[in-house]
Amino acid sequence: MALRVLGVDPGLTRCGLGVVDVQPNRSASLVAVGVVGSSSELPLSRRLLVISESIDEWLDAHAPDVLAVERVFSQTNLSTVMGVAQASGIVIAAAAKRGLPVAMHTPSEVKAAVTGNGRADKAAVTMMVTRILKLAVAPSPADAADALALAITHAWRSGPGSTSALGELTPARKLWLEAEAKARKNAEKSSRQRR
Amino acid sequence: MALRVLGVDPGLTRCGLGVVDVQPNRSASLVAVGVVGSSSELPLSRRLLVISESIDEWLDAHAPDVLAVERVFSQTNLSTVMGVAQASGIVIAAAAKRGLPVAMHTPSEVKAAVTGNGRADKAAVTMMVTRILKLAVAPSPADAADALALAITHAWRSGPGSTSALGELTPARKLWLEAEAKARKNAEKSSRQRR
C-alpha cells in the first residue's frame, strides 16, 4: 500500500536519484539511492546519453508510481543551468513515455517539507533525510540526499488537500490517498481517546 | 554520396525540424521539413513527450547521418530558455542513443553561413534557405526555415579543415569528406583552366 516515488536532482556531473516507499501514515523507507553523471570533458551528447540510459534503468529496476523532479530556475547558477535543464528534460520525458505522473518541487519546498525550514542548508536536509528513513549512514553526496528529500517531499505534499496540484491521479495514487485518509482518521480517533 | 543532416531548432511551442541532403559540391536539397510542438497550457511532461516522440519519428523516418542542433544560450529569452534547453536535451539524447554524431551551431554561425551576415534577420535567412534548396515556396514558420538553415550550415561548416570540431567521424562522413575534397580539386583545376 506504499507509494513509491523516484526523486531526481538533475545534473550532468552529478544527477541524484533516490527511490522511497512512503506509507499512508507518512513513514518512509529507502528503496535505492545513487548518483550518476559524467566528466565535463566529455561531449555534451555523451553526457546526456548517460542521463538518458540511467533514468531508463532506474525506472525499469524500481517501477515507481510517480517521478518527482527538482524544478529548475533560470535565475540561479547561469553557468550550469543549461545542463541541468537538458538533463531534467530527458528525465521528465522518460517518465512521461511510460505514462508516469511527473511532479516538480522547488528546493525551498523540499527544505521546508523535510526540515520545517525553507532556507535550511544541505547538512540539515541530509540529517533529516537520514533520520526520516532511519538510515545508519547519511546518504552521500548531497545530490543523493536531495533526491531522497524530493521523493519524501512529494509523497508528503501530495496527500489529501493538495492533490489538485498533481494534475494526474493514477489508480495506485488514488488507493494510497484513500488509505492515508483512513490512517489520519484512526490517528485522530486514538488521540481523542487518549484525552 | 550525399550527407543527410537533420537540423533542429528546439522549442516546446514550435520545434523546427528540417532534413537536407548535401552533396560534396555543397549543393543541397530538401528531404523533409516541419514543426512540432504543443500548447503552453499542457503540463510540461506532456509537452516534453511530444518532443521526445517526434524526434524519434523523424530519426526513424529519415535516418540522417548527423544531427545539428541550435546551441542554446542562457543569456537570451530567460522566460523560454528553460523549455528550449529541456527540448534540446531530449533531442540530443535521442540522437546519441542511436550513435549519431551531434553538432551544435550558434544562431550567428547559421546566419553567417547561409546569408554571409552573422546579424541577418529571419526574413533574410528564410529567403536564402529557399534559394539554396531551390524551393518554389518559402518554408514557414521561421522555426522550420531555421532548422533547414542549421542543417545546411552544418554540412557546409563541417567540410575539410573543420572536421576536428566534429569529434566523431562516421564512415559515411569520411567518404563524403573525401568526395568533397575531390570536388574542390576539380573545381580549382577547371577554374585554373579557364584563366
CSV table of C-alpha atoms in Angstrom, one decimal:
chain,number,residue,atom,x,y,z
A,1,MET,CA,0.0,0.0,0.0
A,2,ALA,CA,3.1,2.2,-0.1
A,3,LEU,CA,3.5,5.0,-2.7
A,4,ARG,CA,6.9,4.5,-4.5
A,5,VAL,CA,8.5,7.8,-5.5
A,6,LEU,CA,11.6,8.3,-7.6
A,7,GLY,CA,13.1,11.6,-6.8
A,8,VAL,CA,15.7,13.1,-9.2
A,9,ASP,CA,18.0,16.1,-8.6
A,10,PRO,CA,19.0,16.7,-12.2
A,11,GLY,CA,22.6,17.5,-13.3
A,12,LEU,CA,25.2,16.4,-15.8
A,13,THR,CA,28.2,15.9,-13.4
A,14,ARG,CA,26.1,14.5,-10.6
A,15,CYS,CA,22.5,13.6,-11.0
A,16,GLY,CA,21.0,12.4,-7.8
A,17,LEU,CA,18.5,9.5,-7.9
A,18,GLY,CA,16.5,8.3,-4.8
A,19,VAL,CA,13.6,5.9,-4.5
A,20,VAL,CA,11.5,5.7,-1.4
A,21,ASP,CA,8.4,3.9,-0.3
A,22,VAL,CA,6.0,6.1,1.7
A,23,GLN,CA,3.2,4.6,3.7
A,24,PRO,CA,-0.2,6.3,4.2
A,25,ASN,CA,0.9,7.1,7.8
A,26,ARG,CA,3.8,9.1,6.2
A,27,SER,CA,6.5,6.7,7.4
A,28,ALA,CA,9.1,6.4,4.6
A,29,SER,CA,11.7,3.7,3.8
A,30,LEU,CA,14.7,3.7,1.4
A,31,VAL,CA,14.5,1.5,-1.7
A,32,ALA,CA,17.5,2.7,-3.6
A,33,VAL,CA,19.8,5.8,-3.8
A,34,GLY,CA,22.6,6.7,-6.1
A,35,VAL,CA,24.3,9.3,-8.2
A,36,VAL,CA,25.0,9.1,-12.0
A,37,GLY,CA,26.9,11.6,-14.2
A,38,SER,CA,30.0,12.1,-16.3
A,39,SER,CA,33.1,14.3,-16.6
A,40,SER,CA,32.6,17.7,-18.1
A,41,GLU,CA,35.4,16.9,-20.5
A,42,LEU,CA,33.1,14.5,-22.5
A,43,PRO,CA,31.0,15.9,-25.4
A,44,LEU,CA,27.5,17.1,-24.3
A,45,SER,CA,25.8,14.3,-26.3
A,46,ARG,CA,27.7,11.6,-24.4
A,47,ARG,CA,26.9,13.3,-21.1
A,48,LEU,CA,23.1,13.5,-21.9
A,49,LEU,CA,23.2,9.9,-23.1
A,50,VAL,CA,24.5,8.8,-19.6
A,51,ILE,CA,21.5,10.6,-18.0
A,52,SER,CA,19.0,9.1,-20.6
A,53,GLU,CA,20.3,5.5,-20.1
A,54,SER,CA,20.4,5.8,-16.3
A,55,ILE,CA,16.9,7.1,-15.9
A,56,ASP,CA,15.6,4.3,-18.1
A,57,GLU,CA,17.5,1.8,-15.9
A,58,TRP,CA,16.1,3.2,-12.7
A,59,LEU,CA,12.6,3.4,-14.0
A,60,ASP,CA,12.9,-0.3,-15.1
A,61,ALA,CA,14.5,-1.5,-11.9
A,62,HIS,CA,12.3,0.2,-9.4
A,63,ALA,CA,9.0,0.8,-11.2
A,64,PRO,CA,8.0,3.9,-9.2
A,65,ASP,CA,4.4,5.2,-9.1
A,66,VAL,CA,5.5,8.8,-9.7
A,67,LEU,CA,8.6,10.8,-10.6
A,68,ALA,CA,9.5,13.9,-8.6
A,69,VAL,CA,12.0,16.3,-10.1
A,70,GLU,CA,13.5,19.4,-8.8
A,71,ARG,CA,12.0,22.5,-10.5
A,72,VAL,CA,14.9,24.2,-12.3
A,73,PHE,CA,15.1,28.0,-12.2
A,74,SER,CA,16.9,30.0,-14.8
A,75,GLN,CA,17.7,32.7,-12.2
A,76,THR,CA,20.3,30.6,-10.3
A,77,ASN,CA,23.7,29.3,-11.4
A,78,LEU,CA,23.5,30.5,-15.0
A,79,SER,CA,26.7,28.6,-15.9
A,80,THR,CA,25.3,25.2,-15.1
A,81,VAL,CA,21.6,25.8,-15.5
A,82,MET,CA,21.6,24.7,-19.2
A,83,GLY,CA,23.0,21.3,-18.5
A,84,VAL,CA,20.6,20.9,-15.5
A,85,ALA,CA,17.6,21.9,-17.7
A,86,GLN,CA,18.7,19.5,-20.5
A,87,ALA,CA,19.1,16.6,-18.0
A,88,SER,CA,15.7,17.4,-16.4
A,89,GLY,CA,14.0,17.4,-19.9
A,90,ILE,CA,15.4,13.9,-20.6
A,91,VAL,CA,14.3,12.6,-17.1
A,92,ILE,CA,10.8,14.1,-17.4
A,93,ALA,CA,10.3,12.7,-21.0
A,94,ALA,CA,11.4,9.2,-19.9
A,95,ALA,CA,8.8,9.1,-17.2
A,96,ALA,CA,6.1,10.6,-19.5
A,97,LYS,CA,6.9,8.0,-22.1
A,98,ARG,CA,5.9,5.3,-19.5
A,99,GLY,CA,2.7,7.1,-18.6
A,100,LEU,CA,4.0,8.0,-15.1
A,101,PRO,CA,2.8,11.2,-13.5
A,102,VAL,CA,5.6,13.8,-13.0
A,103,ALA,CA,5.7,16.3,-10.2
A,104,MET,CA,8.0,19.2,-9.7
A,105,HIS,CA,9.0,20.8,-6.4
A,106,THR,CA,11.3,23.8,-5.7
A,107,PRO,CA,14.3,23.5,-3.5
A,108,SER,CA,12.7,25.6,-0.8
A,109,GLU,CA,9.5,23.4,-0.9
A,110,VAL,CA,11.8,20.4,-0.3
A,111,LYS,CA,13.7,22.1,2.5
A,112,ALA,CA,10.5,23.2,4.2
A,113,ALA,CA,8.9,19.7,3.9
A,114,VAL,CA,11.8,17.7,5.4
A,115,THR,CA,13.3,20.2,7.9
A,116,GLY,CA,10.4,22.7,8.5
A,117,ASN,CA,12.7,25.5,7.3
A,118,GLY,CA,12.6,26.6,3.7
A,119,ARG,CA,16.1,28.0,4.0
A,120,ALA,CA,17.7,25.0,5.6
A,121,ASP,CA,21.3,24.2,4.5
A,122,LYS,CA,22.4,21.0,2.8
A,123,ALA,CA,23.7,19.5,6.0
A,124,ALA,CA,20.3,19.9,7.7
A,125,VAL,CA,18.5,18.3,4.7
A,126,THR,CA,20.9,15.3,4.8
A,127,MET,CA,20.5,14.9,8.5
A,128,MET,CA,16.6,14.9,8.3
A,129,VAL,CA,16.6,12.5,5.4
A,130,THR,CA,18.9,10.2,7.4
A,131,ARG,CA,16.5,10.4,10.3
A,132,ILE,CA,13.2,10.1,8.3
A,133,LEU,CA,14.5,7.0,6.5
A,134,LYS,CA,16.1,5.6,9.7
A,135,LEU,CA,19.4,5.1,7.9
A,136,ALA,CA,22.6,4.0,9.8
A,137,VAL,CA,24.7,6.2,7.4
A,138,ALA,CA,23.9,9.5,5.9
A,139,PRO,CA,23.4,9.4,2.1
A,140,SER,CA,26.2,11.0,0.2
A,141,PRO,CA,26.9,13.1,-1.8
A,142,ALA,CA,24.4,15.9,-1.2
A,143,ASP,CA,22.8,15.3,-4.6
A,144,ALA,CA,21.8,11.8,-3.4
A,145,ALA,CA,20.3,13.1,-0.2
A,146,ASP,CA,18.5,15.9,-2.2
A,147,ALA,CA,16.9,13.2,-4.5
A,148,LEU,CA,15.6,11.3,-1.5
A,149,ALA,CA,14.4,14.6,0.1
A,150,LEU,CA,12.5,15.3,-3.1
A,151,ALA,CA,10.8,11.9,-3.1
A,152,ILE,CA,9.8,12.2,0.5
A,153,THR,CA,8.5,15.8,-0.1
A,154,HIS,CA,6.4,14.7,-3.0
A,155,ALA,CA,4.7,11.9,-1.1
A,156,TRP,CA,4.0,14.1,1.9
A,157,ARG,CA,2.9,17.1,-0.1
A,158,SER,CA,0.6,15.2,-2.4
A,159,GLY,CA,-1.6,14.0,0.5
A,160,PRO,CA,-5.3,15.0,0.8
A,161,GLY,CA,-5.9,18.6,0.2
A,162,SER,CA,-3.0,19.1,-2.2
A,163,THR,CA,-4.0,16.5,-4.9
A,164,SER,CA,-5.2,19.2,-7.2
A,165,ALA,CA,-1.6,20.4,-7.7
A,166,LEU,CA,-0.8,16.9,-9.0
A,167,GLY,CA,-3.0,17.0,-12.1
A,168,GLU,CA,-2.8,13.3,-12.8
A,169,LEU,CA,-4.1,10.7,-10.4
A,170,THR,CA,-3.2,7.1,-11.1
A,171,PRO,CA,-5.2,4.2,-9.6
A,172,ALA,CA,-2.2,3.5,-7.3
A,173,ARG,CA,-2.2,7.0,-6.0
A,174,LYS,CA,-5.9,7.1,-5.5
A,175,LEU,CA,-5.8,3.9,-3.4
A,176,TRP,CA,-2.9,5.4,-1.4
A,177,LEU,CA,-4.7,8.7,-0.8
A,178,GLU,CA,-7.8,6.8,0.5
A,179,ALA,CA,-5.6,4.7,2.8
A,180,GLU,CA,-3.8,7.8,4.0
A,181,ALA,CA,-7.1,9.5,4.8
A,182,LYS,CA,-8.2,6.4,6.8
A,183,ALA,CA,-4.9,6.4,8.7
A,184,ARG,CA,-5.3,10.0,9.6
A,185,LYS,CA,-8.9,9.4,10.9
A,186,ASN,CA,-7.6,6.5,13.0
A,187,ALA,CA,-4.8,8.6,14.4
A,188,GLU,CA,-7.3,11.4,15.3
A,189,LYS,CA,-9.6,8.9,16.9
A,190,SER,CA,-6.9,7.4,19.0
A,191,SER,CA,-5.6,10.8,20.0
A,192,ARG,CA,-9.2,11.8,21.1
A,193,GLN,CA,-9.4,8.5,23.0
A,194,ARG,CA,-6.2,9.3,24.8
A,195,ARG,CA,-7.5,12.6,26.0
B,1,MET,CA,27.1,10.2,-51.7
B,2,ALA,CA,25.1,13.0,-50.0
B,3,LEU,CA,25.4,13.8,-46.4
B,4,ARG,CA,22.0,13.8,-44.8
B,5,VAL,CA,21.6,16.3,-41.9
B,6,LEU,CA,18.6,16.7,-39.6
B,7,GLY,CA,18.6,20.2,-38.3
B,8,VAL,CA,16.6,21.0,-35.1
B,9,ASP,CA,15.6,24.4,-33.8
B,10,PRO,CA,14.4,23.3,-30.3
B,11,GLY,CA,11.4,24.6,-28.6
B,12,LEU,CA,8.2,23.5,-26.8
B,13,THR,CA,5.6,25.5,-28.6
B,14,ARG,CA,7.3,25.3,-32.0
B,15,CYS,CA,10.2,22.9,-32.6
B,16,GLY,CA,11.5,23.2,-36.1
B,17,LEU,CA,12.8,20.1,-37.9
B,18,GLY,CA,14.5,20.1,-41.3
B,19,VAL,CA,16.2,17.3,-43.2
B,20,VAL,CA,18.5,18.1,-46.1
B,21,ASP,CA,20.8,16.1,-48.4
B,22,VAL,CA,24.1,18.0,-49.1
B,23,GLN,CA,26.4,16.9,-51.9
B,24,PRO,CA,30.1,17.1,-51.8
B,25,ASN,CA,29.9,20.1,-54.2
B,26,ARG,CA,27.8,21.9,-51.5
B,27,SER,CA,24.5,21.7,-53.4
B,28,ALA,CA,21.7,21.0,-51.0
B,29,SER,CA,18.2,19.5,-51.5
B,30,LEU,CA,15.2,19.3,-49.2
B,31,VAL,CA,14.2,15.9,-47.8
B,32,ALA,CA,11.6,17.0,-45.2
B,33,VAL,CA,10.6,20.0,-43.1
B,34,GLY,CA,8.1,20.5,-40.4
B,35,VAL,CA,7.3,21.9,-37.0
B,36,VAL,CA,6.1,20.0,-33.9
B,37,GLY,CA,5.0,21.4,-30.5
B,38,SER,CA,2.2,21.8,-28.1
B,39,SER,CA,0.1,24.4,-26.3
B,40,SER,CA,1.7,26.0,-23.3
B,41,GLU,CA,-1.5,25.1,-21.4
B,42,LEU,CA,-0.5,21.4,-21.3
B,43,PRO,CA,1.6,20.0,-18.4
B,44,LEU,CA,5.4,20.2,-19.1
B,45,SER,CA,5.7,16.4,-19.0
B,46,ARG,CA,3.1,16.1,-21.9
B,47,ARG,CA,4.9,18.8,-23.8
B,48,LEU,CA,8.3,17.2,-23.5
B,49,LEU,CA,6.8,13.8,-24.5
B,50,VAL,CA,5.6,15.4,-27.8
B,51,ILE,CA,9.2,16.4,-28.5
B,52,SER,CA,10.6,13.0,-27.5
B,53,GLU,CA,8.1,11.1,-29.7
B,54,SER,CA,8.6,13.5,-32.6
B,55,ILE,CA,12.4,13.3,-32.7
B,56,ASP,CA,12.2,9.5,-32.6
B,57,GLU,CA,9.8,9.5,-35.5
B,58,TRP,CA,12.0,11.9,-37.6
B,59,LEU,CA,15.1,9.9,-36.8
B,60,ASP,CA,13.4,6.7,-37.8
B,61,ALA,CA,11.8,8.1,-41.0
B,62,HIS,CA,14.8,10.0,-42.4
B,63,ALA,CA,17.8,8.1,-41.0
B,64,PRO,CA,20.1,11.2,-41.0
B,65,ASP,CA,23.9,10.8,-40.8
B,66,VAL,CA,24.2,13.6,-38.3
B,67,LEU,CA,22.0,15.8,-36.0
B,68,ALA,CA,22.6,19.6,-35.9
B,69,VAL,CA,21.0,21.5,-33.1
B,70,GLU,CA,20.9,25.2,-32.3
B,71,ARG,CA,23.2,25.9,-29.4
B,72,VAL,CA,21.1,27.4,-26.6
B,73,PHE,CA,22.3,30.3,-24.6
B,74,SER,CA,21.1,31.1,-21.1
B,75,GLN,CA,21.7,34.8,-21.7
B,76,THR,CA,18.7,35.3,-24.1
B,77,ASN,CA,15.0,34.9,-23.5
B,78,LEU,CA,15.2,33.8,-19.9
B,79,SER,CA,11.4,33.1,-19.8
B,80,THR,CA,11.5,30.5,-22.6
B,81,VAL,CA,15.1,29.3,-22.3
B,82,MET,CA,14.3,26.5,-19.8
B,83,GLY,CA,11.8,24.8,-22.1
B,84,VAL,CA,14.2,25.2,-25.1
B,85,ALA,CA,17.0,23.6,-23.1
B,86,GLN,CA,14.8,20.8,-21.9
B,87,ALA,CA,13.7,20.1,-25.5
B,88,SER,CA,17.3,20.3,-26.8
B,89,GLY,CA,18.4,17.8,-24.1
B,90,ILE,CA,15.8,15.3,-25.3
B,91,VAL,CA,16.7,15.8,-29.0
B,92,ILE,CA,20.4,15.4,-28.4
B,93,ALA,CA,20.0,12.3,-26.2
B,94,ALA,CA,17.7,10.7,-28.8
B,95,ALA,CA,20.4,11.0,-31.5
B,96,ALA,CA,23.2,9.9,-29.1
B,97,LYS,CA,21.1,6.8,-28.3
B,98,ARG,CA,21.3,5.8,-31.9
B,99,GLY,CA,25.1,6.5,-32.1
B,100,LEU,CA,24.6,9.6,-34.3
B,101,PRO,CA,27.1,12.4,-34.1
B,102,VAL,CA,25.6,15.6,-32.7
B,103,ALA,CA,26.8,19.1,-33.7
B,104,MET,CA,25.8,22.4,-32.3
B,105,HIS,CA,25.9,25.8,-34.0
B,106,THR,CA,25.0,29.2,-32.7
B,107,PRO,CA,22.4,31.4,-34.4
B,108,SER,CA,25.0,33.8,-35.7
B,109,GLU,CA,27.1,30.9,-37.2
B,110,VAL,CA,24.0,29.8,-39.0
B,111,LYS,CA,23.1,33.3,-40.2
B,112,ALA,CA,26.7,33.9,-41.4
B,113,ALA,CA,26.8,30.5,-43.2
B,114,VAL,CA,23.6,30.9,-45.2
B,115,THR,CA,23.5,34.7,-45.8
B,116,GLY,CA,27.1,35.8,-45.3
B,117,ASN,CA,26.0,38.1,-42.5
B,118,GLY,CA,26.0,36.9,-38.8
B,119,ARG,CA,23.4,39.5,-38.0
B,120,ALA,CA,20.9,38.8,-40.8
B,121,ASP,CA,17.2,38.9,-39.8
B,122,LYS,CA,14.8,35.9,-40.1
B,123,ALA,CA,13.4,37.1,-43.4
B,124,ALA,CA,16.9,37.0,-45.0
B,125,VAL,CA,17.6,33.5,-43.6
B,126,THR,CA,14.3,32.2,-44.9
B,127,MET,CA,15.0,33.8,-48.3
B,128,MET,CA,18.4,32.3,-48.6
B,129,VAL,CA,17.2,28.8,-47.5
B,130,THR,CA,14.5,29.0,-50.1
B,131,ARG,CA,17.1,29.9,-52.8
B,132,ILE,CA,19.8,27.3,-51.6
B,133,LEU,CA,17.2,24.5,-51.7
B,134,LYS,CA,15.6,25.8,-54.9
B,135,LEU,CA,12.1,25.7,-53.3
B,136,ALA,CA,9.1,27.1,-55.0
B,137,VAL,CA,7.6,28.2,-51.7
B,138,ALA,CA,9.5,29.6,-48.7
B,139,PRO,CA,9.4,27.3,-45.7
B,140,SER,CA,7.2,28.5,-42.9
B,141,PRO,CA,7.1,29.2,-40.0
B,142,ALA,CA,10.5,30.7,-39.3
B,143,ASP,CA,11.4,27.8,-37.0
B,144,ALA,CA,11.1,25.4,-39.9
B,145,ALA,CA,13.4,27.6,-42.1
B,146,ASP,CA,15.8,27.9,-39.1
B,147,ALA,CA,16.0,24.1,-38.8
B,148,LEU,CA,16.9,23.8,-42.5
B,149,ALA,CA,19.4,26.6,-42.2
B,150,LEU,CA,21.0,24.8,-39.4
B,151,ALA,CA,21.3,21.6,-41.4
B,152,ILE,CA,22.8,23.4,-44.4
B,153,THR,CA,25.2,25.2,-42.1
B,154,HIS,CA,26.4,22.0,-40.5
B,155,ALA,CA,27.1,20.3,-43.8
B,156,TRP,CA,28.9,23.4,-45.2
B,157,ARG,CA,30.9,24.1,-42.0
B,158,SER,CA,32.0,20.6,-41.4
B,159,GLY,CA,33.9,20.4,-44.6
B,160,PRO,CA,37.7,19.8,-44.7
B,161,GLY,CA,39.6,21.9,-42.2
B,162,SER,CA,36.9,22.0,-39.7
B,163,THR,CA,36.4,18.3,-39.1
B,164,SER,CA,38.3,18.4,-35.8
B,165,ALA,CA,35.4,20.4,-34.3
B,166,LEU,CA,33.1,17.4,-35.1
B,167,GLY,CA,34.8,15.0,-32.8
B,168,GLU,CA,33.2,11.9,-34.3
B,169,LEU,CA,33.7,10.8,-37.9
B,170,THR,CA,31.3,8.2,-39.2
B,171,PRO,CA,32.3,6.1,-42.3
B,172,ALA,CA,29.6,8.0,-44.3
B,173,ARG,CA,31.1,11.3,-43.3
B,174,LYS,CA,34.6,10.2,-44.1
B,175,LEU,CA,33.5,9.2,-47.6
B,176,TRP,CA,31.6,12.4,-48.0
B,177,LEU,CA,34.6,14.5,-46.9
B,178,GLU,CA,36.9,12.6,-49.4
B,179,ALA,CA,34.4,13.2,-52.2
B,180,GLU,CA,34.1,16.9,-51.2
B,181,ALA,CA,37.9,17.3,-51.3
B,182,LYS,CA,37.9,15.7,-54.8
B,183,ALA,CA,35.1,18.0,-56.0
B,184,ARG,CA,37.1,21.1,-54.7
B,185,LYS,CA,40.2,20.0,-56.5
B,186,ASN,CA,38.3,19.5,-59.7
B,187,ALA,CA,36.7,23.0,-59.3
B,188,GLU,CA,40.1,24.5,-58.7
B,189,LYS,CA,41.5,22.7,-61.7
B,190,SER,CA,38.7,23.9,-64.0
B,191,SER,CA,39.0,27.5,-62.7
B,192,ARG,CA,42.7,27.4,-63.5
B,193,GLN,CA,42.0,26.0,-66.9
B,194,ARG,CA,39.5,28.9,-67.5
B,195,ARG,CA,42.2,31.5,-66.8
